[in-house]
Short mmCIF file of C-alpha atoms and ligand atoms in Angstrom, two decimals:
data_model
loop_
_atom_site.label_atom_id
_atom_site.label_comp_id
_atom_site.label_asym_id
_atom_site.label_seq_id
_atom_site.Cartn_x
_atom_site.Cartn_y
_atom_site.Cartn_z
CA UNK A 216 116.22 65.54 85.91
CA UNK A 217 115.82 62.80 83.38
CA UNK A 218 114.94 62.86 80.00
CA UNK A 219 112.98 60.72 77.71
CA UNK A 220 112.17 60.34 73.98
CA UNK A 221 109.09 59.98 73.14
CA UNK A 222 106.19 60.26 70.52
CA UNK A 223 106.32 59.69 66.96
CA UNK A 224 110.25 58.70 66.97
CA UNK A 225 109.62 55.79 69.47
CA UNK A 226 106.34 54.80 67.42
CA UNK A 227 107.93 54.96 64.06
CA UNK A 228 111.43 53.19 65.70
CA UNK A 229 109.22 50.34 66.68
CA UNK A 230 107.18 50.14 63.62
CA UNK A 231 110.80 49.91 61.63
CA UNK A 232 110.21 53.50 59.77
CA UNK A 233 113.07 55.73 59.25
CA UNK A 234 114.31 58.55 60.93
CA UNK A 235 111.00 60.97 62.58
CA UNK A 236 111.60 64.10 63.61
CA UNK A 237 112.75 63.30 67.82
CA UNK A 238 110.70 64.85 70.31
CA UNK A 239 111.61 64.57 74.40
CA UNK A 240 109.89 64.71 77.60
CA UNK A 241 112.12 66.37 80.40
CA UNK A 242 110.72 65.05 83.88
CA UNK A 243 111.80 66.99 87.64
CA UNK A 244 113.03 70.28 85.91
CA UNK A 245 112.27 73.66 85.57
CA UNK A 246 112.53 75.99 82.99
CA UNK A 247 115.27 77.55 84.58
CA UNK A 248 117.52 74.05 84.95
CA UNK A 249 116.50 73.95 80.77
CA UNK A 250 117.86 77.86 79.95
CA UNK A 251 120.59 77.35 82.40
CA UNK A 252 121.92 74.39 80.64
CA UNK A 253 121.48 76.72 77.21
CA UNK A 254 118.24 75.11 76.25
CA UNK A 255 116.33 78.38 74.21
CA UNK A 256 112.85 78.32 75.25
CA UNK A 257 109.86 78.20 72.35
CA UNK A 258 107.10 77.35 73.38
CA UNK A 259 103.93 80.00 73.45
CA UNK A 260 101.35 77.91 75.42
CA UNK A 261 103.29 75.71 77.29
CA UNK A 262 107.09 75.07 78.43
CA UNK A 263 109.02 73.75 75.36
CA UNK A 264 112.48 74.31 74.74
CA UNK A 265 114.79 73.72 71.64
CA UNK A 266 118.31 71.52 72.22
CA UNK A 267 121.37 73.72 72.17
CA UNK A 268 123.05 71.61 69.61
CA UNK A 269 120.73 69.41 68.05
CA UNK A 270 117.56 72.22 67.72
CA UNK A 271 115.11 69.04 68.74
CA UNK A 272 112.42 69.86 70.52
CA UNK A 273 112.68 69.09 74.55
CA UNK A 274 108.96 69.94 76.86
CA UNK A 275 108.54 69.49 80.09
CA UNK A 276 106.44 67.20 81.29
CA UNK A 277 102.98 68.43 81.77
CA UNK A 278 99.27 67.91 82.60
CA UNK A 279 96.46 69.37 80.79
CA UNK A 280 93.37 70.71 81.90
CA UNK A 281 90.29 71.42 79.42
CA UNK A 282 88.32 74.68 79.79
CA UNK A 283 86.64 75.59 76.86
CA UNK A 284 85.59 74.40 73.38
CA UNK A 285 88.34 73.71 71.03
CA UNK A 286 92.18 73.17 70.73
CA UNK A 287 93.01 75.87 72.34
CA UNK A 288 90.84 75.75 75.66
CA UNK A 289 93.45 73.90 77.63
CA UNK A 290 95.17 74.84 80.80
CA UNK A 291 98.83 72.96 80.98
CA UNK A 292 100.28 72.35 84.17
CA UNK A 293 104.21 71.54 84.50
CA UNK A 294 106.19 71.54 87.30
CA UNK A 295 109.14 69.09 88.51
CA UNK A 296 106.89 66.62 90.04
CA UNK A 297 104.79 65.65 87.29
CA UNK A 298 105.53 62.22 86.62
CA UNK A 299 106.53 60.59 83.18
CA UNK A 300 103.32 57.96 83.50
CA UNK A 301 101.36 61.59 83.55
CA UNK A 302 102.78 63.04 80.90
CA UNK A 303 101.62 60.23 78.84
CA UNK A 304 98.34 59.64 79.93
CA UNK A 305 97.41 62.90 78.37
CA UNK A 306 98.33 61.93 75.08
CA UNK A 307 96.35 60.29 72.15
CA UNK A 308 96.93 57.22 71.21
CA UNK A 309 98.67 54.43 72.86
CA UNK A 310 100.60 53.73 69.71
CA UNK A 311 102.24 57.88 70.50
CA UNK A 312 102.27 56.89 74.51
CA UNK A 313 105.15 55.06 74.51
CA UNK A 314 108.36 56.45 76.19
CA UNK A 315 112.12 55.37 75.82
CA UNK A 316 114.99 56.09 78.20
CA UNK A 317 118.74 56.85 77.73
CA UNK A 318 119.14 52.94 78.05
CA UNK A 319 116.45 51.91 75.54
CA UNK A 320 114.45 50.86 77.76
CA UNK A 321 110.96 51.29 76.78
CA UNK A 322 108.22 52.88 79.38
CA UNK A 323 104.55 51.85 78.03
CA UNK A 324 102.23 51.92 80.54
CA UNK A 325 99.27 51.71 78.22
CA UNK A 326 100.67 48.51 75.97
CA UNK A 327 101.12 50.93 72.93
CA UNK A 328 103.50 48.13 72.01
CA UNK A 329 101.18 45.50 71.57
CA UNK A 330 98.83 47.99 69.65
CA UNK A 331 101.65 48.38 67.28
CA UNK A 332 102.00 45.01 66.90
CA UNK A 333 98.19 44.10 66.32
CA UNK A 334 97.80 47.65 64.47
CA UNK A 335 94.87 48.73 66.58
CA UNK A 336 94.97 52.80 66.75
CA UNK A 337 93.11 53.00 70.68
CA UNK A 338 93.05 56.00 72.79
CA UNK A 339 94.60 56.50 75.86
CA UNK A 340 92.52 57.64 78.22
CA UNK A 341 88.70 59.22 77.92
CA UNK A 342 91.02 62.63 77.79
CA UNK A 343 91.32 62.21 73.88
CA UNK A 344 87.67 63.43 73.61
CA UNK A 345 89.47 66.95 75.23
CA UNK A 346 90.85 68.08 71.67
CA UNK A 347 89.17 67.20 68.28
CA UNK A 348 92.03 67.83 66.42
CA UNK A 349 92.54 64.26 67.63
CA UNK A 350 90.17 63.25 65.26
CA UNK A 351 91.83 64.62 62.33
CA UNK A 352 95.37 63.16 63.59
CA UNK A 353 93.37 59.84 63.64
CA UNK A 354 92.54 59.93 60.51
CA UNK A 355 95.54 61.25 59.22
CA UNK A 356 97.66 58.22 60.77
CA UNK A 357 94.58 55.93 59.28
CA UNK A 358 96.48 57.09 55.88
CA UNK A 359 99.87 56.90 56.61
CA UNK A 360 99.61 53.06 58.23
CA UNK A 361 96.49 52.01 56.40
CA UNK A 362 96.52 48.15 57.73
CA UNK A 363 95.79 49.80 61.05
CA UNK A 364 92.11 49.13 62.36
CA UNK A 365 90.15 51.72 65.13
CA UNK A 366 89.59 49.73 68.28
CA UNK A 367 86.01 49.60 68.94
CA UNK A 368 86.18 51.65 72.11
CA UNK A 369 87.75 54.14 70.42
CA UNK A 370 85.55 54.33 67.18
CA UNK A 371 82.89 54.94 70.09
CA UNK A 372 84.30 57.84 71.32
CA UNK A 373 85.10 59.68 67.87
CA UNK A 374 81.45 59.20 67.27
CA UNK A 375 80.54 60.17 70.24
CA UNK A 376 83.10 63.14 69.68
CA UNK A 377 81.22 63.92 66.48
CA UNK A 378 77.75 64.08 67.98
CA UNK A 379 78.31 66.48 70.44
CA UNK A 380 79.61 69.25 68.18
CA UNK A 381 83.27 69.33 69.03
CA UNK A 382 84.23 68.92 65.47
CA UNK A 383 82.85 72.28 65.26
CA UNK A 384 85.28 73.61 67.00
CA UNK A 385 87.95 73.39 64.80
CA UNK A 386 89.69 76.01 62.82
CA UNK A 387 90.34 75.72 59.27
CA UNK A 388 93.93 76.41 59.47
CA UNK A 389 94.56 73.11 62.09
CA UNK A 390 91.81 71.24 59.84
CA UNK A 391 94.15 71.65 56.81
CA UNK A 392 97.27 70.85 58.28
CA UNK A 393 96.04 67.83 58.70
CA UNK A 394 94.16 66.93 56.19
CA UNK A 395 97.12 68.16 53.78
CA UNK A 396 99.50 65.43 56.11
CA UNK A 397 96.81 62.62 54.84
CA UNK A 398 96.90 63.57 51.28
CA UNK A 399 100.36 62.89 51.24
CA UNK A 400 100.61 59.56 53.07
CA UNK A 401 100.31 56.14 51.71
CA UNK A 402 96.42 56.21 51.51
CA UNK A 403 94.87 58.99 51.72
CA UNK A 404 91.24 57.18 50.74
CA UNK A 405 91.58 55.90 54.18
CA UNK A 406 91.51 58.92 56.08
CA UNK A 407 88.34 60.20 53.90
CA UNK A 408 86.55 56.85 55.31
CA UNK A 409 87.73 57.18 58.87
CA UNK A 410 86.13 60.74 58.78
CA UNK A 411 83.31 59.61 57.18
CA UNK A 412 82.48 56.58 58.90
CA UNK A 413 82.60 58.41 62.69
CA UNK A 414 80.77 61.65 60.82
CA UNK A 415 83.24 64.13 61.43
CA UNK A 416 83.34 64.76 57.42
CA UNK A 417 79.80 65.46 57.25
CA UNK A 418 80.54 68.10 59.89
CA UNK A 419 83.37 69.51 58.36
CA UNK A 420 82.26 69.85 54.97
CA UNK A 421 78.62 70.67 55.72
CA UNK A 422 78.64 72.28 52.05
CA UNK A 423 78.97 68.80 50.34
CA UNK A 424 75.49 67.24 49.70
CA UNK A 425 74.79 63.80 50.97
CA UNK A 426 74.00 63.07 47.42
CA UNK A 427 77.70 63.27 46.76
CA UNK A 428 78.78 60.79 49.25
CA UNK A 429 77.13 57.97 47.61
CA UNK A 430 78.67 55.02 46.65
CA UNK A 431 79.61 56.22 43.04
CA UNK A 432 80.99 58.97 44.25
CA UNK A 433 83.11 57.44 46.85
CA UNK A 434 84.44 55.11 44.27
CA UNK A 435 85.19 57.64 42.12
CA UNK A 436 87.47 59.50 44.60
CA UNK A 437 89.15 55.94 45.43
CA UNK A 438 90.07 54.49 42.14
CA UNK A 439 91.85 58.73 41.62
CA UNK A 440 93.30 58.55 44.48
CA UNK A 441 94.47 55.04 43.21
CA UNK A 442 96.36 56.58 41.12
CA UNK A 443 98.42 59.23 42.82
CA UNK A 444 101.07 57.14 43.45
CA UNK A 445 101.61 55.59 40.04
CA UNK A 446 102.05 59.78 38.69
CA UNK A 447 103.27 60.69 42.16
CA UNK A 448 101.22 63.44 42.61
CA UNK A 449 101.97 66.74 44.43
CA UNK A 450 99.69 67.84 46.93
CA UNK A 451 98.66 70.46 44.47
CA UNK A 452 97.34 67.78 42.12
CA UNK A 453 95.88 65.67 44.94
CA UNK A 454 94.00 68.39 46.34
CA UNK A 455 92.54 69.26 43.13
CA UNK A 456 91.74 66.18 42.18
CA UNK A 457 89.74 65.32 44.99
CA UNK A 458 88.20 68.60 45.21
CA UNK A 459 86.58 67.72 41.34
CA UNK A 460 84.62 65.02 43.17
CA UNK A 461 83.80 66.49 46.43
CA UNK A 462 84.09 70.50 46.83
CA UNK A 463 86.32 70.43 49.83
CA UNK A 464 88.05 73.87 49.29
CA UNK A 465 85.18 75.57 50.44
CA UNK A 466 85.74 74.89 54.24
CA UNK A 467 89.71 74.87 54.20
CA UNK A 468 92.11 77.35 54.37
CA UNK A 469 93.82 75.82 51.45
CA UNK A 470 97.47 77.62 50.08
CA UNK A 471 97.52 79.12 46.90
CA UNK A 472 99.03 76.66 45.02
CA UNK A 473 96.63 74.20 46.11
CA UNK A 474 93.11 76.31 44.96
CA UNK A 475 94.77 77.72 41.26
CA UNK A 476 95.39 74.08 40.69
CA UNK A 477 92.09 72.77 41.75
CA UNK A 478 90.78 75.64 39.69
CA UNK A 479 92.19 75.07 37.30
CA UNK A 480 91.63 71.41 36.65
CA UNK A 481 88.08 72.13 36.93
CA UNK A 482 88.32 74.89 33.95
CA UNK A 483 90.11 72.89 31.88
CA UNK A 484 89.44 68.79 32.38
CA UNK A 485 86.57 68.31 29.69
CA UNK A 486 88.66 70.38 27.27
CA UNK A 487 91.62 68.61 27.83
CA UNK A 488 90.27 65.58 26.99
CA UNK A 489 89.21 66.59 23.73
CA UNK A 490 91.84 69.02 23.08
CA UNK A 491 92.56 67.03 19.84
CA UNK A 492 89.73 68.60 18.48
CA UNK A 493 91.47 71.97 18.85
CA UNK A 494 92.60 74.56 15.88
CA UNK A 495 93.61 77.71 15.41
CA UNK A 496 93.17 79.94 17.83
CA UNK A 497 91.16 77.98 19.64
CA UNK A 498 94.34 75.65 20.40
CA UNK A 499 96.34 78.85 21.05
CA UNK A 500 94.02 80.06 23.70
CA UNK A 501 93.34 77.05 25.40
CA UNK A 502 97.14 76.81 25.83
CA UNK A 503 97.23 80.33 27.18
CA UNK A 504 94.26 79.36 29.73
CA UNK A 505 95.93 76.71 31.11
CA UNK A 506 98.97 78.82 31.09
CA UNK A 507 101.53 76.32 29.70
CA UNK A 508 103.36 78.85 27.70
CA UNK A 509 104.38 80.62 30.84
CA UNK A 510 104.23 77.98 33.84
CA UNK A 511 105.20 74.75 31.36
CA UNK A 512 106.04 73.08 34.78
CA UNK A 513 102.57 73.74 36.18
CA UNK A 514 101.25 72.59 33.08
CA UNK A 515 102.31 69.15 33.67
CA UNK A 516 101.29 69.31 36.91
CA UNK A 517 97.63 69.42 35.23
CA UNK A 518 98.27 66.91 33.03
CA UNK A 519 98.41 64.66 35.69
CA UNK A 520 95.71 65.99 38.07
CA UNK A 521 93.66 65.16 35.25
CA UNK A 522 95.48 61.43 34.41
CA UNK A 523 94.24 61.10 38.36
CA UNK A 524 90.57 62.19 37.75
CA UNK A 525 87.75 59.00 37.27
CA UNK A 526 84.56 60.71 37.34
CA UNK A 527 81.69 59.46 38.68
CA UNK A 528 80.16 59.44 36.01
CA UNK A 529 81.82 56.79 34.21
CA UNK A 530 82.12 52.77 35.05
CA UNK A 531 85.11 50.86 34.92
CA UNK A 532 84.81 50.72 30.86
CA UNK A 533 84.10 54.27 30.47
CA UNK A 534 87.01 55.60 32.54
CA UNK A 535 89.41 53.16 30.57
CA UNK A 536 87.91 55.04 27.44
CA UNK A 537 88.83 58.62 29.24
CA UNK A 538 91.83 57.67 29.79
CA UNK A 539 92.55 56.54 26.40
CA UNK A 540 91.43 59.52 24.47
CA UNK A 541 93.25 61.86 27.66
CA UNK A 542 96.77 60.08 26.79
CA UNK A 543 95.97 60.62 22.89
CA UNK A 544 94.82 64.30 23.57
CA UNK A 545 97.83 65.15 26.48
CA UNK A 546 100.21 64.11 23.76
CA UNK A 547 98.82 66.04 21.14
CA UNK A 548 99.13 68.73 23.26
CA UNK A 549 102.28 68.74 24.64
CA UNK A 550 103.14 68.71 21.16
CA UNK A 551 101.68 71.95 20.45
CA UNK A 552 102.92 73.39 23.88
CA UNK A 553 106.25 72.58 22.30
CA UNK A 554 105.85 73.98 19.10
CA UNK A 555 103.67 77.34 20.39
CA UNK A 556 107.28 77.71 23.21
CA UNK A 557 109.96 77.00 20.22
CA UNK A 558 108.74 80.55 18.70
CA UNK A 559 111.37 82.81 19.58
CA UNK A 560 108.85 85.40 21.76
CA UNK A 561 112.09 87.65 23.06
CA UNK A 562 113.22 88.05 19.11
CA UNK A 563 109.42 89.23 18.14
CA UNK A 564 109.67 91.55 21.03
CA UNK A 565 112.66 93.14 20.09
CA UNK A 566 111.65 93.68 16.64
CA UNK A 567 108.30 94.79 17.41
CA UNK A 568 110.34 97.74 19.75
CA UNK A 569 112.73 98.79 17.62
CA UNK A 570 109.17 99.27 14.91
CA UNK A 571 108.02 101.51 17.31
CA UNK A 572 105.38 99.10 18.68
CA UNK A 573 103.39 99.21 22.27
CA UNK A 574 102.86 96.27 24.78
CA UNK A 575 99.82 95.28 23.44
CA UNK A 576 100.54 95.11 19.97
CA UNK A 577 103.66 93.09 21.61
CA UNK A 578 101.88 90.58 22.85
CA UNK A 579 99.48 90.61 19.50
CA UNK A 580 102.77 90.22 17.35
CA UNK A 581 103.66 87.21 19.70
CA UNK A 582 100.51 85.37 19.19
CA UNK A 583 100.28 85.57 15.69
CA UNK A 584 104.28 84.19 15.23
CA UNK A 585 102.24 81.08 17.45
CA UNK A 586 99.63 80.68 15.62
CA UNK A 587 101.24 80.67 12.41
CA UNK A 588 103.38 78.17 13.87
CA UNK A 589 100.77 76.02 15.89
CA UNK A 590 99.01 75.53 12.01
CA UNK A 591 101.79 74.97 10.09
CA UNK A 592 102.29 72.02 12.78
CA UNK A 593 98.86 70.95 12.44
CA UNK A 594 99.10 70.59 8.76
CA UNK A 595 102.06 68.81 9.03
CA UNK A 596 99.72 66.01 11.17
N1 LIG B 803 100.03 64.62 70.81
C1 LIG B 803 98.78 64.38 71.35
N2 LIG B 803 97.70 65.05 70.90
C2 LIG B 803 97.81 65.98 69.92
C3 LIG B 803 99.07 66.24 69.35
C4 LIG B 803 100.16 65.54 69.83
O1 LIG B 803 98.67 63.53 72.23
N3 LIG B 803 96.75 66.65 69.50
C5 LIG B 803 101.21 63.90 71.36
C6 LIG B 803 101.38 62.49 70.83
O2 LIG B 803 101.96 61.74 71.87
C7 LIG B 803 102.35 62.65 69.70
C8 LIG B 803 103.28 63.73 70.25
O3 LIG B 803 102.42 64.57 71.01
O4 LIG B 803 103.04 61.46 69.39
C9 LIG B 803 104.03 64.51 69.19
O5 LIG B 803 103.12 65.11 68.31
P1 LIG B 803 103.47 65.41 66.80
O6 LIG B 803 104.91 65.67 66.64
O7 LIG B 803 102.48 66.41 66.33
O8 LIG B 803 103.03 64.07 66.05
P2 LIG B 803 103.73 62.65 65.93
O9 LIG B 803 102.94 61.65 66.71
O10 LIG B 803 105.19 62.75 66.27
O11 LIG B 803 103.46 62.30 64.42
P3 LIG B 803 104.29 62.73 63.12
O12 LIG B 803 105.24 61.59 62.91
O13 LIG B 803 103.27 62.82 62.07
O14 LIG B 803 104.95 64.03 63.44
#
């Protein structure tokens, strides 16, 4: 029995990354060796086991054998004398093909080395074309090491991959975890054009109109996305800012967070913008719609989703304009946020009980105590 990292660790060990999450091959076991040595077996589909001590994740080596449409139409194979070199010829990317031994000696039968080196993402073997989720883990490692470029072989075969409907396959679920993985890397622009440019995106988001994958539009989503690191955005935000521009909710099975925020920006943007513009109980309302007397935390979440948003609509002048009047009109009202929260709410309440009052004439007594305050502030301007 020998045992061999493998994966993501050795990729991101030889790119110089940090610590990855280790993952090992086990080659001439069984599962029984594994349990007997007080390995706790995990795996649903196919033999995986977790460490006793360290909880990382050991599998048996395996082949894989397609049999129907999708990620899950595979057939895995593992028995003691499946080699290591098979193991890794059914996986992706040479860059993820790479195995290392107890001695740190590296096994790379496919040169994922050198790939690393010349940043060339290239598939293994014509086996990638077996599970489209491949596609989506392309593109999501197109974010995370952006300098990378698709070899030409391999842009082929995601094309290829794309035209024959395999895309379809995919569940919304595994097409989120993904994409969500891509949002937060380094450039998640990137992964948009990968997807685009081998026309998986069209296929995923068949709801999107060509119309809105024009130039403008594109550019639009780049120079917001441009600016998720400067606010570091949560996925929330970055989901919801990119969903403005191109309606990607629709075919995801996006977490909650994710779609109140995205629903939100798109309730509130133009408002906030002019928000300055706001009295009365106008102001007061528009506070409660974005909720920032309850969730202030949330709040500020929006207030950068929409710091992130360029429209379309506007040029390189006209979003420097936005942005202007946005930073005059955020501040004005996180003032009144402030000033709406510093009414004592839990005094009112207590009051309003002991006079006898119900919950809706509560919550009426509330508001007024903030909207005498929110106008005595905006005198004071
Ligand atoms: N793998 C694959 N095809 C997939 C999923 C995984 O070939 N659809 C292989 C790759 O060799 C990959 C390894 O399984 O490196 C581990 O997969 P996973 O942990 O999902 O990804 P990592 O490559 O480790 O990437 P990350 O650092 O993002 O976890």
């Amino acid at each position: 029995m020998k045992t061999y990292l493998v994966g993501g660790a050795v990729r991101d060990e030889l790119m110089g990354l940090g610590d990855s999450d280790k993952d090992w091959v086990v080659v001439g076991a069984t599962p029984e060796d594994l349990i007997f040595q007080g390995f706790t077996p995990v795996g649903k589909d196919f033999p995986v086991f977790l460490h006793p001590e360290t909880s990382e994740e050991y599998a048996l080596a395996r082949t894989e054998r397609k049999t129907a449409r999708g990620y899950k139409g595979f057939v895995f194979h593992a028995d003691p004398s499946i080699t290591l070199e098979e193991d890794l010829v059914r996986r992706d990317l040479t860059i993820n093909a790479i195995a290392k031994d107890e001695h740190g000696t590296l096994i790379d039968p496919f040169d994922g080395n050198s790939d690393i080196q010349n940043k060339i993402f290239r598939h293994v073997s014509p086996a990638f074309k077996e599970d489209p989720v491949r596609i989506l883990r392309l593109a999501r490692f197109a974010a995370r090491f952006p300098e990378f470029t698709i070899a030409t072989e391999t842009q082929i075969l995601l094309e290829q991959m794309c035209e024959e409907g395999e895309v379809d396959a995919l569940v919304s679920e595994r097409v989120w975890q993904e994409i969500s993985k891509g949002l937060m890397a380094e450039s998640p622009y990137r992964m948009f054009t990968v997807l685009l440019g081998c026309g998986a995106f069209q296929k995923l988001f068949k709801n999107i109109e060509p119309k809105y994958l024009d130039e403008r539009h594109q550019e639009a989503l780049k120079a917001s996305i441009d600016r998720f690191k400067e606010v570091r955005a949560s996925l929330a935000v970055r989901f919801a800012v990119i969903n403005y521009i191109w309606p990607i909710a629709q075919t995801l099975r996006v977490p909650k967070e994710c779609i109140e925020m995205a629903d939100l920006l798109a309730k509130t943007y133009t408002t906030l913008c002019n928000s300055i513009q706001l009295k009365g109980e106008e102001l007061l309302s528009f506070l409660q719609v974005c909720d920032a007397l309850r969730r202030p935390d949330r709040f500020d979440e929006l207030l950068l989703g929409a710091r992130c948003l360029v429209l379309p609509t506007h040029d390189k002048e006209g979003s420097k304009v936005v942005l202007e009047k946005l930073d005059t009109s955020t501040h004005h009202i996180k003032h009144m946020q402030k000033v709406a929260l510093s009414v004592d709410h839990k005094e009112i309440a207590l009051q309003a009980i002991k006079q006898g009052l119900v919950a809706v004439q509560i919550g009426e007594a509330i508001d007024q105590a903030r909207l005498k305050a929110l106008e005595a502030a905006m005198k004071k301007l």
